[in-house]
Structures are given as structure tokens and as C-alpha cells.
Amino acid sequence: MKILVTGSDGQLGRSIQQRISLYPDFSFDFTDIDQLDITDYAAIKSHIENTKPDVIVHCAAYTAVDKAEEEKERAHLINATAVGYLAQLALEYKILLIHISTDFVFDGFSNKAYIEEDSAQPISIYGKSKLAGEEAIIKNGPNAIIIRTSWLYSEYGHNFAKTILRLAAERPELKIVSDQIGTPTYAGDLADAILKILNLNYRPNGVQIFHYSNEGMASWYDFAKEIVEIKKLACIVHPIKTEEYPLPASRPAYSVMNKEKFKRYFFSEIPEWKKSLKICLENLS
Ligand SMILES: NC(=O)c1ccc[n+]([C@@H]2O[C@H](COP(=O)([O-])OP(=O)(O)OC[C@H]3O[C@@H](n4cnc5c(N)ncnc54)[C@H](OP(=O)(O)O)[C@@H]3O)[C@@H](O)[C@H]2O)c1
């Protein structure tokens, strides 16, 4: 199986790269913007014609949630228009498209874990651009798996876990938002999940949406506190309210996702967020 990975220098892309030795039968083509700019339709088409992938694992995205509020066009171009290009070409060349979306497509006014059929009402430009990406796939109709995930962190790039690790080592106290509830997800676990799905040779007939995160739920305060506890740092973490730490983009107050569909189709053993956090922090030390 030939697998084209976009955005392969990002958190998820690098987590997939780190695991490829476990899948010697797969042939990977890792690309980031310098090798394949997903906003360039002609470049993607010629890349596909030259390399003939069976699957595209689409990890490239515009992920700067706050900056997106000022860069609406760029966020839309990368997260929606370019996804439409990939979907169109996936249909034309009969390629399975695995696309990653986000819990930020939900408004967060629920208090019950979101299922795939729940109405998506994003409250930020980033969330709107990611929902438009999902819609572009559905409109084009290739065989596609859309995986919505949440609060990704990893050993790579910039993420909440690495920021807290640095700040908690430098400062005696931190104030962290405690009224947004979601599920931290280790990009290594999501990479494992995607590779396992490929190994199962699952082929949807049309577009299927799945929710995947680690097990459990937490606030950003719980997440930060757990990091401090695991690393036995002296820093004291204080809970604060969202309005005490204003940011350009609104975030859902509650974005826990129900993973029953994913478990029914693929596998039921999903690591608990605290266990995976420990693994990631060990890898970082
Ligand atoms: N991070 C999260 O908390 C989170 C939560 C839920 C869902 N997700 C979704 O999960 C997926 C993976 O996220 P991630 O955290 O791994 O993202 P990431 O670390 O930001 O990686 C995205 C990669 O895509 C690249 N890229 C940007 N524009 C591109 C273009 N035009 N052509 C090709 N590559 C381009 C980026 O390059 P630059 O760095 O140079 O821009 C980066 O290397 C994304 O779809 C994201 O929306 C993320």
C-alpha cells in the first residue's frame, strides 16, 4: 500500500514517521509544504500522477487557532479549499482519503459527549474553516475517513503540554483555565490508530466520520496540573475562568467526544489520557 502523507513535519505527521518501522509492508511518501503545497491544485495532481498513492493521510492544516481570527482567508484556503482539491483528486484517482478534523467544530454548549451526528456549530474561524473542510469532502464524495480529534500534543512542535512543561519549570505559579472541558490526545496514539485502520484495510463506501481522542476528560487546568505532578515540579497551578485569560478565538466550553462508533468499527482499546501523557513526558526527558 502506497501512502501519501501531507503536512508530515507537524505533530501528527512526525508521530506517524516515528512509527513506520512497525509497518514494513507500507510504502510512505512524507511531504510538507516544501515538497507538496496542498493549496496548489496542479502540484497535487502531478504529484499523484507521478507517485500513484492508494491512500492520502492528510495531516497538513492551518492550526493557529487565535491567529486564524486575523487570517481568515489563509485558514480557509488551507483548511477548506485545499481539502476540496484533495477530495476531488481522491475521487478522480480512486484514492482513500484520511482527513483529520477537530472537536472545535462544536459550539460546546452541550454537557453530553458529542456523537458524529450532533450538529456542528463552530464558534471560531479555525473551527469554521475545519468544518468547511469536512463539507468539501462530503460534497466531492471520495471514499474518505474523517477523524475528529481534540487537544493534540506530542513530543514535536509547539503544544500545550510542552508549553506548560517549560513554564512550570521557570515560574513558581501558573493560572490555567478550568472551565473548558475536553480530552487531551497524544498524537502518538492518533498515529497508531490511523496506522491500525490502514492495516485493517477498511474501505468506507463514501464518507465516514469518526471521533477519536484519548479516554477520559479534563480541563486545561487538570491537564497542566497532571504535567506538574508527573514531573514533580514545584510550581503551583491555580484554576481561573476563561474570561480571566481572554484570547482572540472563542473555544467550546465542553468538547468531549463520544468514541463508540470508532470502537465499533475499529478497536476498543484507547489509552486513557493520563497514561499517554506520562509516556509523552518520559519521551521528552
Ligand atoms: N493541534 C491540535 O490541538 C489539534 C486538535 C484537533 C485537531 N487537530 C487537527 O489535527 C491535524 C494535525 O494537527 P497537528 O497538530 O499535527 O498540526 P501541525 O503540527 O500544525 O502540523 C501541520 C503541518 O501542516 C503544514 N502545512 C501548513 N500549510 C501547508 C500547506 N499549504 N501545504 C502543506 N503543508 C502545510 C504545517 O507547516 P507550518 O508549520 O510551516 O505551517 C505543519 O507542518 C490537523 O488537521 C489539525 O487541524 C489538531
Coordinates of C-alpha atoms and ligand atoms in Angstrom, one line a residue:
M1 CA 0.0 0.0 0.0
K2 CA 1.4 3.4 -1.0
I3 CA 0.6 6.2 1.5
L4 CA 1.0 9.9 0.8
V5 CA 1.2 11.9 4.0
T6 CA 0.7 15.7 3.8
G7 CA 1.9 18.1 6.5
S8 CA 4.4 15.5 7.7
D9 CA 6.6 17.9 9.7
G10 CA 3.7 18.7 12.0
Q11 CA 2.9 16.9 15.3
L12 CA 0.8 14.1 13.7
G13 CA 3.0 13.7 10.6
R14 CA 6.1 13.3 12.7
S15 CA 4.3 10.8 15.1
I16 CA 3.4 8.7 12.0
Q17 CA 7.0 8.9 10.7
Q18 CA 8.2 7.7 14.1
R19 CA 6.2 4.5 13.8
I20 CA 6.7 3.4 10.2
S21 CA 9.2 0.6 11.1
L22 CA 6.2 -1.3 12.6
Y23 CA 4.6 -1.4 9.1
P24 CA 7.3 -2.7 6.7
D25 CA 4.7 -3.6 4.1
F26 CA 3.6 0.1 3.7
S27 CA 5.4 2.5 1.4
F28 CA 5.3 6.1 2.7
D29 CA 5.7 9.4 0.9
F30 CA 6.1 12.1 3.5
T31 CA 5.6 15.6 2.3
D32 CA 5.3 19.0 3.9
I33 CA 4.8 22.4 2.3
D34 CA 8.2 22.5 0.7
Q35 CA 7.6 19.2 -1.2
L36 CA 3.8 19.5 -1.7
D37 CA 1.9 22.7 -1.1
I38 CA -1.7 21.5 -0.7
T39 CA -3.1 24.8 -1.8
D40 CA -1.6 24.2 -5.3
Y41 CA -4.1 22.0 -7.2
A42 CA -1.8 21.4 -10.2
A43 CA 1.1 20.4 -7.9
I44 CA -1.0 17.9 -6.0
K45 CA -2.4 16.5 -9.3
S46 CA 1.0 16.0 -10.8
H47 CA 2.4 14.5 -7.5
I48 CA -0.5 12.0 -7.5
E49 CA 0.0 11.1 -11.2
N50 CA 3.7 10.6 -10.6
T51 CA 3.5 8.6 -7.3
K52 CA 0.1 6.9 -7.6
P53 CA -0.8 6.6 -3.9
D54 CA -3.5 4.2 -2.7
V55 CA -4.2 6.4 0.4
I56 CA -3.7 10.0 1.4
V57 CA -3.3 10.7 5.1
H58 CA -4.0 14.4 5.3
C59 CA -2.1 15.9 8.3
A60 CA -1.5 19.3 6.8
A61 CA -3.6 22.1 8.3
Y62 CA -3.6 25.7 9.4
T63 CA -3.7 25.1 13.2
A64 CA -3.0 28.5 14.7
V65 CA -6.4 28.9 16.4
D66 CA -6.0 32.5 17.6
K67 CA -4.1 33.8 14.5
A68 CA -6.9 32.4 12.3
E69 CA -9.2 35.2 13.6
E70 CA -7.0 37.7 11.7
E71 CA -6.0 35.3 8.8
K72 CA -9.5 34.1 7.9
E73 CA -8.6 33.7 4.1
R74 CA -5.4 31.8 4.7
A75 CA -7.1 29.5 7.3
H76 CA -10.0 28.8 4.8
L77 CA -7.6 28.3 1.9
I78 CA -5.6 25.6 3.8
N79 CA -8.4 24.0 5.9
A80 CA -11.2 24.1 3.4
T81 CA -10.3 25.0 -0.3
A82 CA -7.2 22.7 -0.3
V83 CA -9.1 19.9 1.3
G84 CA -11.6 20.2 -1.5
Y85 CA -8.7 19.8 -4.0
L86 CA -7.6 16.6 -2.2
A87 CA -11.1 15.3 -2.1
Q88 CA -11.7 15.9 -5.8
L89 CA -8.4 14.2 -6.8
A90 CA -9.0 11.3 -4.4
L91 CA -12.3 10.7 -6.1
E92 CA -10.8 11.0 -9.6
Y93 CA -7.9 8.7 -8.9
K94 CA -9.8 6.3 -6.5
I95 CA -7.6 7.1 -3.5
L96 CA -8.8 6.6 0.1
L97 CA -8.6 10.0 1.9
I98 CA -8.0 10.0 5.6
H99 CA -8.7 13.5 6.9
I100 CA -8.2 14.9 10.4
S101 CA -10.8 17.3 11.8
T102 CA -11.4 18.8 15.2
D103 CA -13.7 19.0 18.3
F104 CA -13.7 22.8 17.6
V105 CA -16.4 22.2 15.0
F106 CA -18.8 22.0 18.0
D107 CA -20.0 25.1 19.9
G108 CA -19.5 23.4 23.3
F109 CA -23.0 24.2 24.8
S110 CA -23.7 20.5 25.4
N111 CA -22.9 18.6 28.5
K112 CA -23.0 15.2 26.9
A113 CA -20.2 13.7 24.9
Y114 CA -20.7 14.7 21.2
I115 CA -21.6 12.0 18.7
E116 CA -20.7 12.2 15.0
E117 CA -24.3 13.2 14.1
D118 CA -24.5 16.1 16.5
S119 CA -25.0 19.4 14.8
A120 CA -21.6 21.2 14.2
Q121 CA -21.8 24.9 15.0
P122 CA -18.2 26.2 15.3
I123 CA -17.6 29.4 17.2
S124 CA -14.2 30.3 15.8
I125 CA -12.7 31.0 12.4
Y126 CA -10.5 27.9 12.8
G127 CA -13.5 25.7 13.7
K128 CA -15.5 27.2 10.8
S129 CA -12.6 26.5 8.3
K130 CA -12.2 22.9 9.6
L131 CA -16.0 22.3 9.2
A132 CA -15.8 23.7 5.7
G133 CA -13.1 21.2 5.0
E134 CA -15.3 18.3 6.1
E135 CA -18.1 19.7 3.9
A136 CA -15.8 19.9 0.9
I137 CA -15.0 16.2 1.3
I138 CA -18.7 15.3 1.6
K139 CA -19.6 17.5 -1.4
N140 CA -16.9 15.8 -3.6
G141 CA -17.7 12.3 -2.3
P142 CA -14.5 10.3 -2.4
N143 CA -14.1 7.3 -0.2
A144 CA -13.0 9.1 2.9
I145 CA -12.5 8.7 6.7
I146 CA -12.8 11.9 8.6
I147 CA -11.4 11.6 12.1
R148 CA -12.2 14.4 14.5
T149 CA -9.7 14.6 17.3
S150 CA -9.0 17.0 20.2
W151 CA -6.3 18.9 22.2
L152 CA -3.4 17.2 20.3
Y153 CA 0.0 17.2 22.0
S154 CA 3.2 15.3 21.3
E155 CA 7.0 15.4 21.6
Y156 CA 7.1 17.6 18.5
G157 CA 6.4 21.2 17.6
H158 CA 4.5 23.6 19.8
N159 CA 1.7 22.4 22.0
F160 CA 0.1 22.9 25.4
A161 CA 2.0 20.1 27.2
K162 CA 5.4 21.4 26.1
T163 CA 4.5 25.0 27.0
I164 CA 3.4 24.0 30.5
L165 CA 6.5 21.9 31.0
R166 CA 8.7 24.9 30.2
L167 CA 6.6 27.5 32.1
A168 CA 6.2 25.3 35.2
A169 CA 10.0 24.8 35.4
E170 CA 10.5 28.6 35.1
R171 CA 7.7 30.0 37.3
P172 CA 6.5 29.4 40.9
E173 CA 2.8 29.7 40.0
L174 CA 0.6 29.3 36.9
K175 CA -3.0 30.3 36.3
I176 CA -4.8 28.0 33.9
V177 CA -8.4 27.9 32.6
S178 CA -10.6 25.4 34.4
D179 CA -14.0 25.9 32.7
Q180 CA -13.2 24.4 29.3
I181 CA -13.6 20.7 29.3
G182 CA -12.3 18.3 26.6
T183 CA -9.9 15.4 26.1
P184 CA -6.1 15.8 25.7
T185 CA -5.0 13.4 22.9
Y186 CA -1.5 12.2 22.4
A187 CA -0.6 12.5 18.7
G188 CA 1.3 9.2 19.0
D189 CA -2.0 7.4 19.9
L190 CA -3.7 9.0 17.0
A191 CA -0.9 8.0 14.7
D192 CA -1.2 4.4 16.0
A193 CA -4.9 4.5 15.4
I194 CA -4.5 5.7 11.8
L195 CA -1.9 3.0 11.0
K196 CA -4.0 0.3 12.6
I197 CA -7.0 1.4 10.4
L198 CA -4.8 1.1 7.3
N199 CA -3.6 -2.3 8.4
L200 CA -7.2 -3.4 8.8
N201 CA -7.7 -2.5 5.1
Y202 CA -11.0 -0.8 6.0
R203 CA -12.5 0.9 2.9
P204 CA -15.6 3.1 3.5
N205 CA -18.2 3.3 0.8
G206 CA -18.3 7.2 0.6
V207 CA -17.5 9.4 3.6
Q208 CA -17.5 8.2 7.2
I209 CA -16.9 10.5 10.2
F210 CA -15.4 9.1 13.4
H211 CA -14.5 10.7 16.8
Y212 CA -11.1 9.7 18.3
S213 CA -9.4 11.1 21.4
N214 CA -7.8 9.6 24.4
E215 CA -10.1 8.2 27.1
G216 CA -11.4 10.5 29.8
M217 CA -11.9 14.2 30.1
A218 CA -10.1 17.2 31.7
S219 CA -10.0 20.9 31.9
W220 CA -6.8 22.8 30.7
Y221 CA -6.2 23.2 34.5
D222 CA -6.4 19.4 35.1
F223 CA -4.1 18.9 32.1
A224 CA -1.5 21.4 33.4
K225 CA -1.7 20.1 37.0
E226 CA -1.1 16.5 35.8
I227 CA 2.0 17.6 33.9
V228 CA 3.3 19.3 37.1
E229 CA 2.5 16.2 39.2
I230 CA 4.1 13.7 36.8
K231 CA 7.2 15.8 36.5
K232 CA 7.2 16.5 40.3
L233 CA 7.7 20.2 39.7
A234 CA 7.3 22.8 42.5
C235 CA 5.0 25.1 40.5
I236 CA 1.5 25.7 42.0
V237 CA -1.3 25.6 39.4
H238 CA -4.3 27.8 40.1
P239 CA -7.7 27.4 38.3
I240 CA -9.1 30.5 36.5
K241 CA -12.1 31.3 34.4
T242 CA -12.0 31.7 30.6
E243 CA -12.8 35.5 31.0
E244 CA -9.7 35.9 33.1
Y245 CA -7.5 34.8 30.2
P246 CA -9.0 36.4 27.1
L247 CA -7.8 35.1 23.8
P248 CA -8.8 36.2 20.2
A249 CA -10.6 32.9 19.4
S250 CA -13.6 31.6 21.3
R251 CA -13.2 27.9 22.5
P252 CA -16.0 25.4 23.2
A253 CA -16.7 25.2 26.9
Y254 CA -17.3 21.4 26.5
S255 CA -16.0 19.4 23.6
V256 CA -15.7 15.8 24.9
M257 CA -16.4 13.4 22.0
N258 CA -18.1 10.0 22.1
K259 CA -15.9 7.3 20.6
E260 CA -18.4 4.4 20.5
K261 CA -18.6 4.5 16.7
F262 CA -14.8 4.3 16.3
K263 CA -14.6 1.4 18.8
R264 CA -17.4 -0.4 17.0
Y265 CA -15.7 -0.1 13.6
F266 CA -12.0 -0.5 14.6
F267 CA -10.8 -1.3 18.1
S268 CA -11.9 -0.6 21.6
E269 CA -8.7 -0.2 23.5
I270 CA -8.0 3.5 23.5
P271 CA -5.4 4.7 26.1
E272 CA -6.5 6.9 29.0
W273 CA -5.2 10.5 28.7
K274 CA -3.1 10.5 31.9
K275 CA -1.3 7.3 30.9
S276 CA -0.4 8.6 27.4
L277 CA 0.7 12.0 28.9
K278 CA 3.1 10.1 31.1
I279 CA 4.6 8.3 28.1
C280 CA 5.0 11.5 26.1
L281 CA 6.6 13.3 29.1
E282 CA 9.0 10.4 29.6
N283 CA 10.0 10.6 25.9
L284 CA 10.7 14.3 26.3
S285 CA 13.1 13.8 29.3
Ligands
LIG1 N1 -3.2 20.6 17.4 C1 -4.4 20.4 17.9 O1 -4.6 20.6 19.1 C2 -5.5 19.7 17.1 C3 -6.7 19.4 17.7 C4 -7.7 18.8 17.0 C5 -7.5 18.6 15.6 N2 -6.3 18.9 15.1 C6 -6.1 18.6 13.6 O2 -5.2 17.5 13.6 C7 -4.4 17.6 12.4 C8 -2.9 17.6 12.7 O3 -2.6 18.6 13.6 P1 -1.1 18.9 14.1 O4 -1.2 19.4 15.5 O5 -0.2 17.8 13.7 O6 -0.8 20.2 13.1 P2 0.6 20.9 13.0 O7 1.6 20.4 13.9 O8 0.3 22.4 12.9 O9 1.1 20.4 11.5 C9 0.5 20.8 10.3 C10 1.6 20.8 9.3 O10 1.0 21.2 8.0 C11 1.9 22.1 7.4 N3 1.2 22.9 6.4 C12 0.6 24.1 6.6 N4 0.2 24.6 5.4 C13 0.5 23.7 4.5 C14 0.4 23.6 3.1 N5 -0.2 24.6 2.4 N6 0.8 22.5 2.4 C15 1.4 21.5 3.1 N7 1.7 21.5 4.4 C16 1.2 22.6 5.1 C17 2.5 22.9 8.6 O11 3.6 23.6 8.2 P3 3.9 25.0 9.1 O12 4.1 24.6 10.5 O13 5.1 25.5 8.3 O14 2.6 25.8 8.9 C18 2.7 21.7 9.6 O15 4.0 21.1 9.3 C19 -4.8 18.9 11.7 O16 -5.8 18.7 10.7 C20 -5.5 19.7 12.8 O17 -6.5 20.6 12.4 C21 -5.3 19.4 15.8

